[in-house]
């Protein structure tokens, strides 16, 4: 139901009359049009951009728009790549002329297919570079919030289903649940330095840009409902965010900062402040692609300087720019979840195969939103389960395909991408049982996926098809 929640809209969109008019018109124009998986709007583009926009555009970046923000989709490699967005032409309505030569629109038209897109190999090259060398992703569209106050620790303890009480220097990936145990958000929470004015606890929350405004609304609603004495401040526009990922990331980052990046000094799921190119940068050892890597959280005014410094240091290691199309592939084959696809308000961490998020906290007496529902579900068992399906037939999947087990439809595909590292389509979907799902039941069936009226064999697994032992995240190659 995310697509029907008005909280998803960013205030920069809802307060912009031109954005409302143009997007409303385009929605009407395309009301009966075929919607392809990589469909992008032409109305009111370049409304929310970060300082790297022009730099990446000059390097062939083909942008996607999410909640009014331009984020990198992929990088066209041919020399005549022109991807600027033009003023909205209203599709020729109201006396306007349809743009005769519009390279960005034409590039999108090439993507509108139920086959593999023409830039399939380009996106694969970005993915391969990340796995083999290093890739730098601009993720500045993320929401970035600071939570502080006397009850800040109590608030995150109640909001989050994972243990957040790790002390300063700790970063935790977690979900925030509703009363039914469903996932309302997935984000990271970092316990940072105390508030300089008050000396009170302070937490830094980074949330996916497509849902960050909804996440913000959820957090503020819970704080208000529970009466917590703390304040959430939105600094999304004040910080940029880069993600440096790949086997060479430690060497590249180590050459431009004085932080000790060893496993002992800088373990996974922790953060440190350092200086890069004259700017204070918060490094977080995290990944959403399954590689050794760090996120760099940077004041917006330093984003270009830090980006240029990282790319220059990475030249000797074969670094590339990467976009979200590559992230979709890399994260899918690694089994990392997308909120509103793999995990949603109507699915619990137990159903999504993420019991590790909640098990430790459920063993304590710390109360959190959704706790009672999870305890009840653990006792009764689950009736649906997220599974991975590898489809080796060369047919692209688009999500919502039916999943069959031994000839009976038992579920649906909620997310899919081609896994370049495993050489096949990787689909994640929920399978259901009317009584109770057991792991033996999941593993014992013969599975197929229906796509465009055809049925294709699929290999089922509960683990990620790529690096299931999580060695690469630890820097073990």
Short mmCIF file of C-alpha atoms in Angstrom, two decimals:
data_model
loop_
_atom_site.label_atom_id
_atom_site.label_comp_id
_atom_site.label_asym_id
_atom_site.label_seq_id
_atom_site.Cartn_x
_atom_site.Cartn_y
_atom_site.Cartn_z
CA UNK A 1 0.00 0.00 0.00
CA UNK A 2 3.06 2.26 -0.11
CA UNK A 3 1.85 3.71 -3.42
CA UNK A 4 -1.31 4.96 -1.70
CA UNK A 5 0.33 6.53 1.36
CA UNK A 6 0.45 10.33 1.07
CA UNK A 7 3.25 10.41 3.66
CA UNK A 8 5.62 9.14 0.96
CA UNK A 9 5.66 12.55 -0.76
CA UNK A 10 8.49 14.89 0.14
CA UNK A 11 7.48 18.45 1.13
CA UNK A 12 9.60 19.81 -1.74
CA UNK A 13 7.11 18.06 -4.03
CA UNK A 14 3.84 18.79 -2.28
CA UNK A 15 4.68 22.48 -1.87
CA UNK A 16 5.73 22.90 -5.50
CA UNK A 17 2.75 23.85 -7.64
CA UNK A 18 4.59 23.18 -10.91
CA UNK A 19 5.52 19.68 -9.76
CA UNK A 20 1.91 18.93 -8.83
CA UNK A 21 0.54 20.25 -12.13
CA UNK A 22 3.06 18.54 -14.39
CA UNK A 23 3.05 15.19 -12.59
CA UNK A 24 -0.75 15.15 -12.37
CA UNK A 25 -0.98 15.81 -16.09
CA UNK A 26 1.52 13.09 -16.96
CA UNK A 27 -0.28 10.60 -14.72
CA UNK A 28 -3.48 11.32 -16.67
CA UNK A 29 -1.74 11.06 -20.05
CA UNK A 30 -0.21 7.69 -19.14
CA UNK A 31 -3.26 6.34 -17.32
CA UNK A 32 -3.89 3.58 -19.86
CA UNK A 33 -0.31 3.23 -21.08
CA UNK A 34 1.66 0.04 -20.60
CA UNK A 35 3.83 0.44 -17.50
CA UNK A 36 7.28 -1.10 -17.84
CA UNK A 37 9.54 -1.95 -14.93
CA UNK A 38 12.03 0.84 -15.70
CA UNK A 39 9.44 3.51 -16.48
CA UNK A 40 10.51 7.06 -15.58
CA UNK A 41 8.60 10.32 -15.54
CA UNK A 42 9.41 13.22 -17.84
CA UNK A 43 7.42 15.79 -15.85
CA UNK A 44 9.21 18.22 -13.54
CA UNK A 45 12.68 16.69 -13.63
CA UNK A 46 15.82 18.06 -11.96
CA UNK A 47 13.76 19.54 -9.14
CA UNK A 48 15.80 18.02 -6.31
CA UNK A 49 19.46 17.49 -7.13
CA UNK A 50 22.66 17.22 -5.11
CA UNK A 51 25.98 19.01 -5.77
CA UNK A 52 27.29 16.04 -7.78
CA UNK A 53 24.52 16.18 -10.37
CA UNK A 54 26.40 18.03 -13.11
CA UNK A 55 29.60 16.06 -12.49
CA UNK A 56 27.84 12.74 -12.93
CA UNK A 57 25.80 14.00 -15.87
CA UNK A 58 29.04 14.89 -17.67
CA UNK A 59 30.17 11.27 -17.17
CA UNK A 60 27.13 9.81 -18.92
CA UNK A 61 24.85 9.28 -15.94
CA UNK A 62 21.28 8.32 -16.79
CA UNK A 63 19.24 9.51 -13.83
CA UNK A 64 16.16 8.10 -12.15
CA UNK A 65 13.74 10.27 -10.17
CA UNK A 66 12.50 9.20 -6.75
CA UNK A 67 10.26 11.55 -4.76
CA UNK A 68 11.50 14.43 -6.89
CA UNK A 69 15.19 13.57 -6.33
CA UNK A 70 17.52 12.70 -9.19
CA UNK A 71 19.60 9.63 -8.38
CA UNK A 72 22.02 7.73 -10.67
CA UNK A 73 20.44 4.87 -12.60
CA UNK A 74 23.42 3.77 -14.67
CA UNK A 75 26.27 5.28 -16.64
CA UNK A 76 26.14 5.19 -20.43
CA UNK A 77 29.60 4.50 -21.77
CA UNK A 78 29.50 5.72 -25.37
CA UNK A 79 30.94 9.15 -26.13
CA UNK A 80 27.74 10.74 -27.44
CA UNK A 81 25.78 10.00 -24.26
CA UNK A 82 23.56 13.05 -23.73
CA UNK A 83 21.17 12.59 -20.86
CA UNK A 84 20.00 16.08 -19.88
CA UNK A 85 16.31 16.40 -19.10
CA UNK A 86 14.33 19.03 -20.98
CA UNK A 87 11.42 21.17 -19.88
CA UNK A 88 8.16 19.24 -19.80
CA UNK A 89 6.43 19.44 -23.19
CA UNK A 90 3.03 18.33 -21.87
CA UNK A 91 3.04 15.59 -24.53
CA UNK A 92 1.97 18.22 -27.07
CA UNK A 93 -1.06 19.42 -25.08
CA UNK A 94 -2.16 23.04 -24.53
CA UNK A 95 -0.45 24.34 -27.64
CA UNK A 96 2.99 22.94 -26.74
CA UNK A 97 5.25 21.28 -29.29
CA UNK A 98 6.52 17.79 -28.54
CA UNK A 99 10.32 17.88 -28.31
CA UNK A 100 11.67 16.69 -31.65
CA UNK A 101 15.13 15.69 -30.42
CA UNK A 102 15.14 14.52 -26.84
CA UNK A 103 17.99 12.10 -26.13
CA UNK A 104 16.93 11.28 -22.56
CA UNK A 105 13.38 10.43 -23.63
CA UNK A 106 14.72 8.31 -26.47
CA UNK A 107 17.01 6.47 -24.07
CA UNK A 108 14.03 5.72 -21.85
CA UNK A 109 12.05 4.47 -24.84
CA UNK A 110 14.78 1.91 -25.45
CA UNK A 111 14.23 0.61 -21.93
CA UNK A 112 10.51 -0.01 -22.41
CA UNK A 113 10.65 -3.67 -23.22
CA UNK A 114 9.75 -6.99 -21.65
CA UNK A 115 13.10 -8.30 -22.83
CA UNK A 116 16.50 -7.51 -21.41
CA UNK A 117 17.17 -3.76 -21.78
CA UNK A 118 19.73 -2.54 -24.32
CA UNK A 119 21.97 -1.36 -21.48
CA UNK A 120 22.01 -4.80 -19.88
CA UNK A 121 25.77 -5.23 -20.43
CA UNK A 122 26.55 -1.68 -19.23
CA UNK A 123 24.82 -2.37 -15.91
CA UNK A 124 26.59 -5.73 -15.77
CA UNK A 125 29.96 -4.05 -16.17
CA UNK A 126 29.22 -1.79 -13.18
CA UNK A 127 28.21 -4.82 -11.14
CA UNK A 128 31.29 -6.79 -12.14
CA UNK A 129 33.59 -3.87 -11.31
CA UNK A 130 32.09 -3.70 -7.82
CA UNK A 131 32.66 -7.42 -7.29
CA UNK A 132 36.18 -7.45 -8.77
CA UNK A 133 37.64 -4.00 -7.99
CA UNK A 134 35.66 -1.05 -6.63
CA UNK A 135 32.61 1.04 -7.41
CA UNK A 136 31.48 4.38 -6.01
CA UNK A 137 27.73 4.95 -5.64
CA UNK A 138 26.17 8.36 -5.02
CA UNK A 139 23.38 7.70 -2.51
CA UNK A 140 22.90 11.31 -1.44
CA UNK A 141 19.15 11.13 -1.91
CA UNK A 142 18.93 9.17 1.36
CA UNK A 143 17.10 10.74 4.28
CA UNK A 144 19.40 11.80 7.13
CA UNK A 145 17.92 12.56 10.55
CA UNK A 146 19.30 13.43 13.97
CA UNK A 147 17.41 12.25 17.05
CA UNK A 148 18.40 13.73 20.39
CA UNK A 149 17.00 14.48 23.82
CA UNK A 150 16.60 12.97 27.30
CA UNK A 151 14.52 10.08 25.94
CA UNK A 152 16.46 9.48 22.71
CA UNK A 153 17.74 6.06 23.81
CA UNK A 154 14.31 5.04 25.06
CA UNK A 155 12.76 6.16 21.77
CA UNK A 156 15.09 4.11 19.55
CA UNK A 157 14.75 1.13 21.88
CA UNK A 158 10.97 1.22 21.44
CA UNK A 159 10.97 2.10 17.73
CA UNK A 160 13.53 -0.47 16.57
CA UNK A 161 13.18 -4.24 16.58
CA UNK A 162 16.95 -4.72 16.95
CA UNK A 163 19.25 -3.96 19.87
CA UNK A 164 20.35 -0.33 19.45
CA UNK A 165 22.07 -0.05 22.81
CA UNK A 166 25.60 -0.53 21.44
CA UNK A 167 26.98 2.77 22.69
CA UNK A 168 28.71 5.54 20.70
CA UNK A 169 30.47 4.22 17.61
CA UNK A 170 27.88 1.56 16.87
CA UNK A 171 25.72 1.42 13.74
CA UNK A 172 22.78 -0.96 13.47
CA UNK A 173 20.67 -1.97 10.49
CA UNK A 174 17.13 -2.45 11.76
CA UNK A 175 13.43 -2.40 10.99
CA UNK A 176 10.77 -0.38 12.74
CA UNK A 177 7.55 -2.34 13.11
CA UNK A 178 3.86 -1.70 13.55
CA UNK A 179 1.70 -3.26 16.26
CA UNK A 180 1.17 -6.34 14.06
CA UNK A 181 4.89 -6.90 13.69
CA UNK A 182 4.94 -5.68 10.07
CA UNK A 183 7.93 -3.69 8.81
CA UNK A 184 7.20 0.02 8.54
CA UNK A 185 10.79 1.04 7.78
CA UNK A 186 14.25 -0.35 7.22
CA UNK A 187 17.15 1.94 7.99
CA UNK A 188 20.40 2.32 9.92
CA UNK A 189 20.72 3.91 13.36
CA UNK A 190 24.11 5.15 14.57
CA UNK A 191 24.86 6.22 18.13
CA UNK A 192 27.03 9.29 17.57
CA UNK A 193 28.68 11.94 19.72
CA UNK A 194 26.49 13.58 22.42
CA UNK A 195 24.63 16.75 21.51
CA UNK A 196 27.24 19.56 21.90
CA UNK A 197 24.72 21.94 23.48
CA UNK A 198 23.16 19.57 26.02
CA UNK A 199 25.51 16.60 26.31
CA UNK A 200 22.54 14.28 25.77
CA UNK A 201 22.42 11.12 23.65
CA UNK A 202 22.24 11.65 19.90
CA UNK A 203 21.45 9.20 17.10
CA UNK A 204 21.97 9.54 13.36
CA UNK A 205 19.36 7.80 11.21
CA UNK A 206 19.91 7.11 7.49
CA UNK A 207 16.86 5.98 5.52
CA UNK A 208 16.29 5.13 1.85
CA UNK A 209 15.34 8.26 -0.07
CA UNK A 210 12.25 6.80 -1.71
CA UNK A 211 10.58 6.22 1.66
CA UNK A 212 12.43 8.64 3.94
CA UNK A 213 9.58 11.09 4.34
CA UNK A 214 7.24 8.24 5.28
CA UNK A 215 9.89 6.92 7.68
CA UNK A 216 10.14 10.36 9.25
CA UNK A 217 6.36 10.51 9.70
CA UNK A 218 6.33 7.07 11.35
CA UNK A 219 9.10 8.00 13.79
CA UNK A 220 7.49 11.29 14.73
CA UNK A 221 4.07 9.67 15.19
CA UNK A 222 5.46 7.06 17.57
CA UNK A 223 7.45 9.65 19.53
CA UNK A 224 4.29 11.72 19.87
CA UNK A 225 2.10 8.75 20.81
CA UNK A 226 4.51 7.57 23.52
CA UNK A 227 5.35 11.05 24.78
CA UNK A 228 9.12 10.62 24.44
CA UNK A 229 11.11 13.75 25.31
CA UNK A 230 13.28 13.94 22.20
CA UNK A 231 13.48 15.77 18.89
CA UNK A 232 13.92 14.49 15.34
CA UNK A 233 15.59 16.97 12.98
CA UNK A 234 15.75 16.44 9.21
CA UNK A 235 19.19 17.24 7.77
CA UNK A 236 18.75 15.34 4.50
CA UNK A 237 19.68 18.32 2.32
CA UNK A 238 22.70 19.19 4.46
CA UNK A 239 24.60 15.96 3.87
CA UNK A 240 25.67 13.93 0.89
CA UNK A 241 26.33 10.21 0.97
CA UNK A 242 28.74 8.10 -1.08
CA UNK A 243 29.17 4.35 -0.84
CA UNK A 244 32.57 2.90 -1.75
CA UNK A 245 32.30 -0.85 -2.26
CA UNK A 246 34.51 -3.65 -3.50
CA UNK A 247 37.68 -5.65 -2.75
CA UNK A 248 39.86 -2.56 -3.30
CA UNK A 249 37.79 -0.21 -1.13
CA UNK A 250 40.08 -0.47 1.90
CA UNK A 251 43.18 0.34 -0.13
CA UNK A 252 41.50 3.30 -1.82
CA UNK A 253 40.04 4.76 1.34
CA UNK A 254 43.19 4.15 3.34
CA UNK A 255 45.21 6.24 0.91
CA UNK A 256 43.10 9.38 1.47
CA UNK A 257 42.31 9.35 5.21
CA UNK A 258 44.16 8.61 8.44
CA UNK A 259 41.55 6.30 9.96
CA UNK A 260 42.63 2.77 10.87
CA UNK A 261 40.46 0.66 8.55
CA UNK A 262 41.57 -2.75 9.81
CA UNK A 263 38.98 -5.30 10.89
CA UNK A 264 40.13 -4.98 14.49
CA UNK A 265 39.97 -1.18 14.68
CA UNK A 266 37.01 -0.68 12.36
CA UNK A 267 34.68 -3.69 12.51
CA UNK A 268 31.56 -4.07 10.41
CA UNK A 269 28.55 -2.09 11.64
CA UNK A 270 30.55 0.70 13.23
CA UNK A 271 31.38 4.30 12.36
CA UNK A 272 34.19 6.86 12.80
CA UNK A 273 34.84 10.51 11.98
CA UNK A 274 37.79 11.30 9.74
CA UNK A 275 38.98 14.00 7.34
CA UNK A 276 39.04 13.65 3.56
CA UNK A 277 39.96 16.48 1.19
CA UNK A 278 39.70 18.97 4.04
CA UNK A 279 36.16 17.95 5.03
CA UNK A 280 34.90 16.05 8.07
CA UNK A 281 33.47 12.74 6.90
CA UNK A 282 31.62 10.12 8.91
CA UNK A 283 32.71 6.69 7.70
CA UNK A 284 30.33 3.79 8.28
CA UNK A 285 31.44 0.26 7.58
CA UNK A 286 28.28 -0.96 5.89
CA UNK A 287 27.26 -2.48 2.60
CA UNK A 288 24.11 -3.00 0.58
CA UNK A 289 25.86 -4.96 -2.15
CA UNK A 290 27.68 -7.63 -0.13
CA UNK A 291 31.24 -6.36 -0.41
CA UNK A 292 33.92 -4.90 1.80
CA UNK A 293 33.00 -1.23 1.87
CA UNK A 294 32.19 2.00 3.62
CA UNK A 295 29.55 4.69 3.43
CA UNK A 296 30.85 8.25 3.49
CA UNK A 297 28.48 10.80 5.04
CA UNK A 298 29.65 14.24 4.02
CA UNK A 299 28.47 17.83 4.51
CA UNK A 300 26.93 18.81 1.16
CA UNK A 301 29.47 21.55 0.53
CA UNK A 302 32.25 18.94 0.57
CA UNK A 303 30.54 16.29 -1.57
CA UNK A 304 32.24 17.16 -4.87
CA UNK A 305 35.71 17.47 -3.28
CA UNK A 306 35.42 14.12 -1.53
CA UNK A 307 33.99 12.42 -4.64
CA UNK A 308 36.86 13.71 -6.80
CA UNK A 309 39.42 12.62 -4.22
CA UNK A 310 38.01 9.09 -3.99
CA UNK A 311 37.81 8.70 -7.76
CA UNK A 312 41.36 9.97 -8.25
CA UNK A 313 42.69 7.58 -5.60
CA UNK A 314 40.71 4.75 -7.17
CA UNK A 315 42.04 5.15 -10.70
CA UNK A 316 44.96 2.82 -10.08
CA UNK A 317 42.52 0.20 -8.80
CA UNK A 318 40.03 0.38 -11.68
CA UNK A 319 37.25 2.16 -9.79
CA UNK A 320 34.01 2.94 -11.65
CA UNK A 321 30.89 4.98 -11.04
CA UNK A 322 27.90 2.83 -10.20
CA UNK A 323 24.17 3.42 -10.30
CA UNK A 324 21.06 2.02 -8.68
CA UNK A 325 20.41 -0.45 -11.48
CA UNK A 326 23.65 -2.18 -10.48
CA UNK A 327 22.72 -1.92 -6.80
CA UNK A 328 19.42 -3.66 -7.56
CA UNK A 329 21.29 -6.58 -9.10
CA UNK A 330 24.05 -6.78 -6.49
CA UNK A 331 21.69 -6.58 -3.53
CA UNK A 332 19.27 -9.12 -4.97
CA UNK A 333 21.88 -11.84 -5.49
CA UNK A 334 23.27 -11.10 -2.02
CA UNK A 335 19.84 -11.39 -0.42
CA UNK A 336 19.66 -7.86 0.98
CA UNK A 337 16.09 -6.72 1.35
CA UNK A 338 14.26 -3.77 -0.21
CA UNK A 339 11.61 -2.14 1.94
CA UNK A 340 8.15 -2.11 0.26
CA UNK A 341 9.17 -5.06 -1.93
CA UNK A 342 10.78 -7.83 0.15
CA UNK A 343 9.70 -6.38 3.49
CA UNK A 344 6.47 -4.42 3.91
CA UNK A 345 3.96 -3.38 6.57
CA UNK A 346 2.12 -6.66 6.00
CA UNK A 347 5.19 -8.90 6.40
CA UNK A 348 7.13 -9.55 9.58
CA UNK A 349 10.88 -10.12 9.98
CA UNK A 350 10.13 -13.76 10.80
CA UNK A 351 8.29 -14.21 7.50
CA UNK A 352 11.05 -12.38 5.61
CA UNK A 353 13.75 -14.72 6.90
CA UNK A 354 15.19 -11.97 9.08
CA UNK A 355 14.71 -13.49 12.52
CA UNK A 356 18.31 -12.46 13.24
CA UNK A 357 17.03 -8.88 13.41
CA UNK A 358 14.80 -9.58 16.38
CA UNK A 359 15.90 -12.77 18.15
CA UNK A 360 18.42 -11.17 20.49
CA UNK A 361 16.05 -8.41 21.57
CA UNK A 362 13.15 -10.82 22.06
CA UNK A 363 15.28 -12.62 24.66
CA UNK A 364 15.47 -9.44 26.74
CA UNK A 365 12.74 -7.60 28.59
CA UNK A 366 13.12 -4.48 26.43
CA UNK A 367 9.73 -3.51 25.04
CA UNK A 368 9.41 -2.42 21.41
CA UNK A 369 6.59 -1.79 19.00
CA UNK A 370 5.49 -5.11 17.47
CA UNK A 371 7.14 -7.27 20.15
CA UNK A 372 3.94 -8.99 21.31
CA UNK A 373 2.93 -9.82 17.74
CA UNK A 374 6.33 -11.40 17.02
CA UNK A 375 6.26 -13.46 20.21
CA UNK A 376 2.82 -14.75 19.27
CA UNK A 377 3.99 -15.55 15.75
CA UNK A 378 7.06 -17.40 17.00
CA UNK A 379 4.76 -19.53 19.13
CA UNK A 380 2.16 -20.27 16.46
CA UNK A 381 4.49 -20.49 13.46
CA UNK A 382 4.45 -18.61 10.18
CA UNK A 383 2.18 -19.26 7.20
CA UNK A 384 4.24 -17.49 4.56
CA UNK A 385 7.98 -17.27 3.96
CA UNK A 386 10.26 -15.25 1.72
CA UNK A 387 12.35 -17.55 -0.49
CA UNK A 388 14.93 -17.11 -3.22
CA UNK A 389 14.28 -18.55 -6.66
CA UNK A 390 16.97 -18.87 -9.30
CA UNK A 391 15.50 -18.98 -12.80
CA UNK A 392 18.14 -20.04 -15.30
CA UNK A 393 15.99 -19.71 -18.41
CA UNK A 394 16.98 -16.52 -20.30
CA UNK A 395 13.72 -14.69 -19.70
CA UNK A 396 13.53 -11.41 -17.76
CA UNK A 397 11.15 -11.32 -14.82
CA UNK A 398 9.31 -8.15 -13.81
CA UNK A 399 7.78 -9.06 -10.36
CA UNK A 400 4.31 -10.31 -9.41
CA UNK A 401 4.85 -13.56 -11.32
CA UNK A 402 3.05 -16.57 -9.86
CA UNK A 403 5.12 -19.15 -7.96
CA UNK A 404 4.07 -22.81 -8.19
CA UNK A 405 5.12 -25.69 -5.96
CA UNK A 406 4.46 -29.18 -7.30
CA UNK A 407 1.98 -27.69 -9.76
CA UNK A 408 -0.02 -25.60 -7.29
CA UNK A 409 0.24 -21.82 -7.10
CA UNK A 410 1.57 -21.00 -3.63
CA UNK A 411 2.91 -17.47 -3.90
CA UNK A 412 4.17 -14.52 -5.88
CA UNK A 413 7.42 -12.83 -6.84
CA UNK A 414 7.89 -9.54 -4.99
CA UNK A 415 11.29 -8.56 -6.37
CA UNK A 416 13.58 -9.67 -9.14
CA UNK A 417 16.83 -8.71 -10.87
CA UNK A 418 19.40 -10.38 -13.04
CA UNK A 419 22.33 -11.59 -10.93
CA UNK A 420 25.44 -10.99 -13.00
CA UNK A 421 27.69 -12.77 -10.49
CA UNK A 422 25.54 -15.93 -10.47
CA UNK A 423 24.58 -15.80 -14.15
CA UNK A 424 20.80 -16.03 -13.90
CA UNK A 425 17.62 -14.28 -12.85
CA UNK A 426 17.26 -13.99 -9.09
CA UNK A 427 13.72 -13.67 -7.77
CA UNK A 428 12.54 -13.23 -4.21
CA UNK A 429 8.99 -14.11 -3.39
CA UNK A 430 6.61 -15.23 -0.67
CA UNK A 431 5.23 -18.76 -0.59
CA UNK A 432 2.24 -19.59 1.60
CA UNK A 433 0.85 -22.60 3.44
CA UNK A 434 -2.67 -22.60 4.92
CA UNK A 435 -1.50 -24.04 8.23
CA UNK A 436 2.18 -23.64 8.97
CA UNK A 437 5.33 -23.42 6.87
CA UNK A 438 8.28 -25.62 7.73
CA UNK A 439 11.71 -25.46 6.17
CA UNK A 440 11.33 -29.07 5.02
CA UNK A 441 8.12 -28.14 3.19
CA UNK A 442 9.85 -25.24 1.44
CA UNK A 443 12.87 -27.27 0.38
CA UNK A 444 11.07 -30.43 -0.69
CA UNK A 445 8.90 -29.06 -3.49
CA UNK A 446 9.53 -28.58 -7.19
CA UNK A 447 9.17 -24.92 -8.04
CA UNK A 448 8.25 -23.02 -11.18
CA UNK A 449 7.66 -19.37 -12.02
CA UNK A 450 5.10 -18.23 -14.60
CA UNK A 451 6.08 -15.32 -16.84
CA UNK A 452 4.12 -14.05 -19.84
CA UNK A 453 2.05 -17.21 -19.95
CA UNK A 454 5.06 -19.51 -19.92
CA UNK A 455 6.25 -21.60 -16.97
CA UNK A 456 9.94 -21.84 -16.07
CA UNK A 457 11.71 -24.14 -13.62
CA UNK A 458 13.23 -22.47 -10.56
CA UNK A 459 15.69 -23.55 -7.87
CA UNK A 460 14.48 -22.63 -4.39
CA UNK A 461 16.72 -21.59 -1.53
CA UNK A 462 16.44 -19.82 1.79
CA UNK A 463 19.94 -18.40 1.52
CA UNK A 464 21.40 -15.81 -0.82
CA UNK A 465 22.86 -17.33 -3.99
CA UNK A 466 25.97 -15.12 -3.78
CA UNK A 467 28.46 -15.44 -0.90
CA UNK A 468 26.00 -17.07 1.53
CA UNK A 469 28.73 -17.31 4.21
CA UNK A 470 29.19 -13.53 4.18
CA UNK A 471 32.95 -13.74 3.74
CA UNK A 472 33.38 -10.77 1.40
CA UNK A 473 31.72 -8.35 3.81
CA UNK A 474 34.46 -9.32 6.28
CA UNK A 475 37.13 -8.62 3.68
CA UNK A 476 37.83 -12.30 3.06
CA UNK A 477 38.36 -12.86 -0.67
#
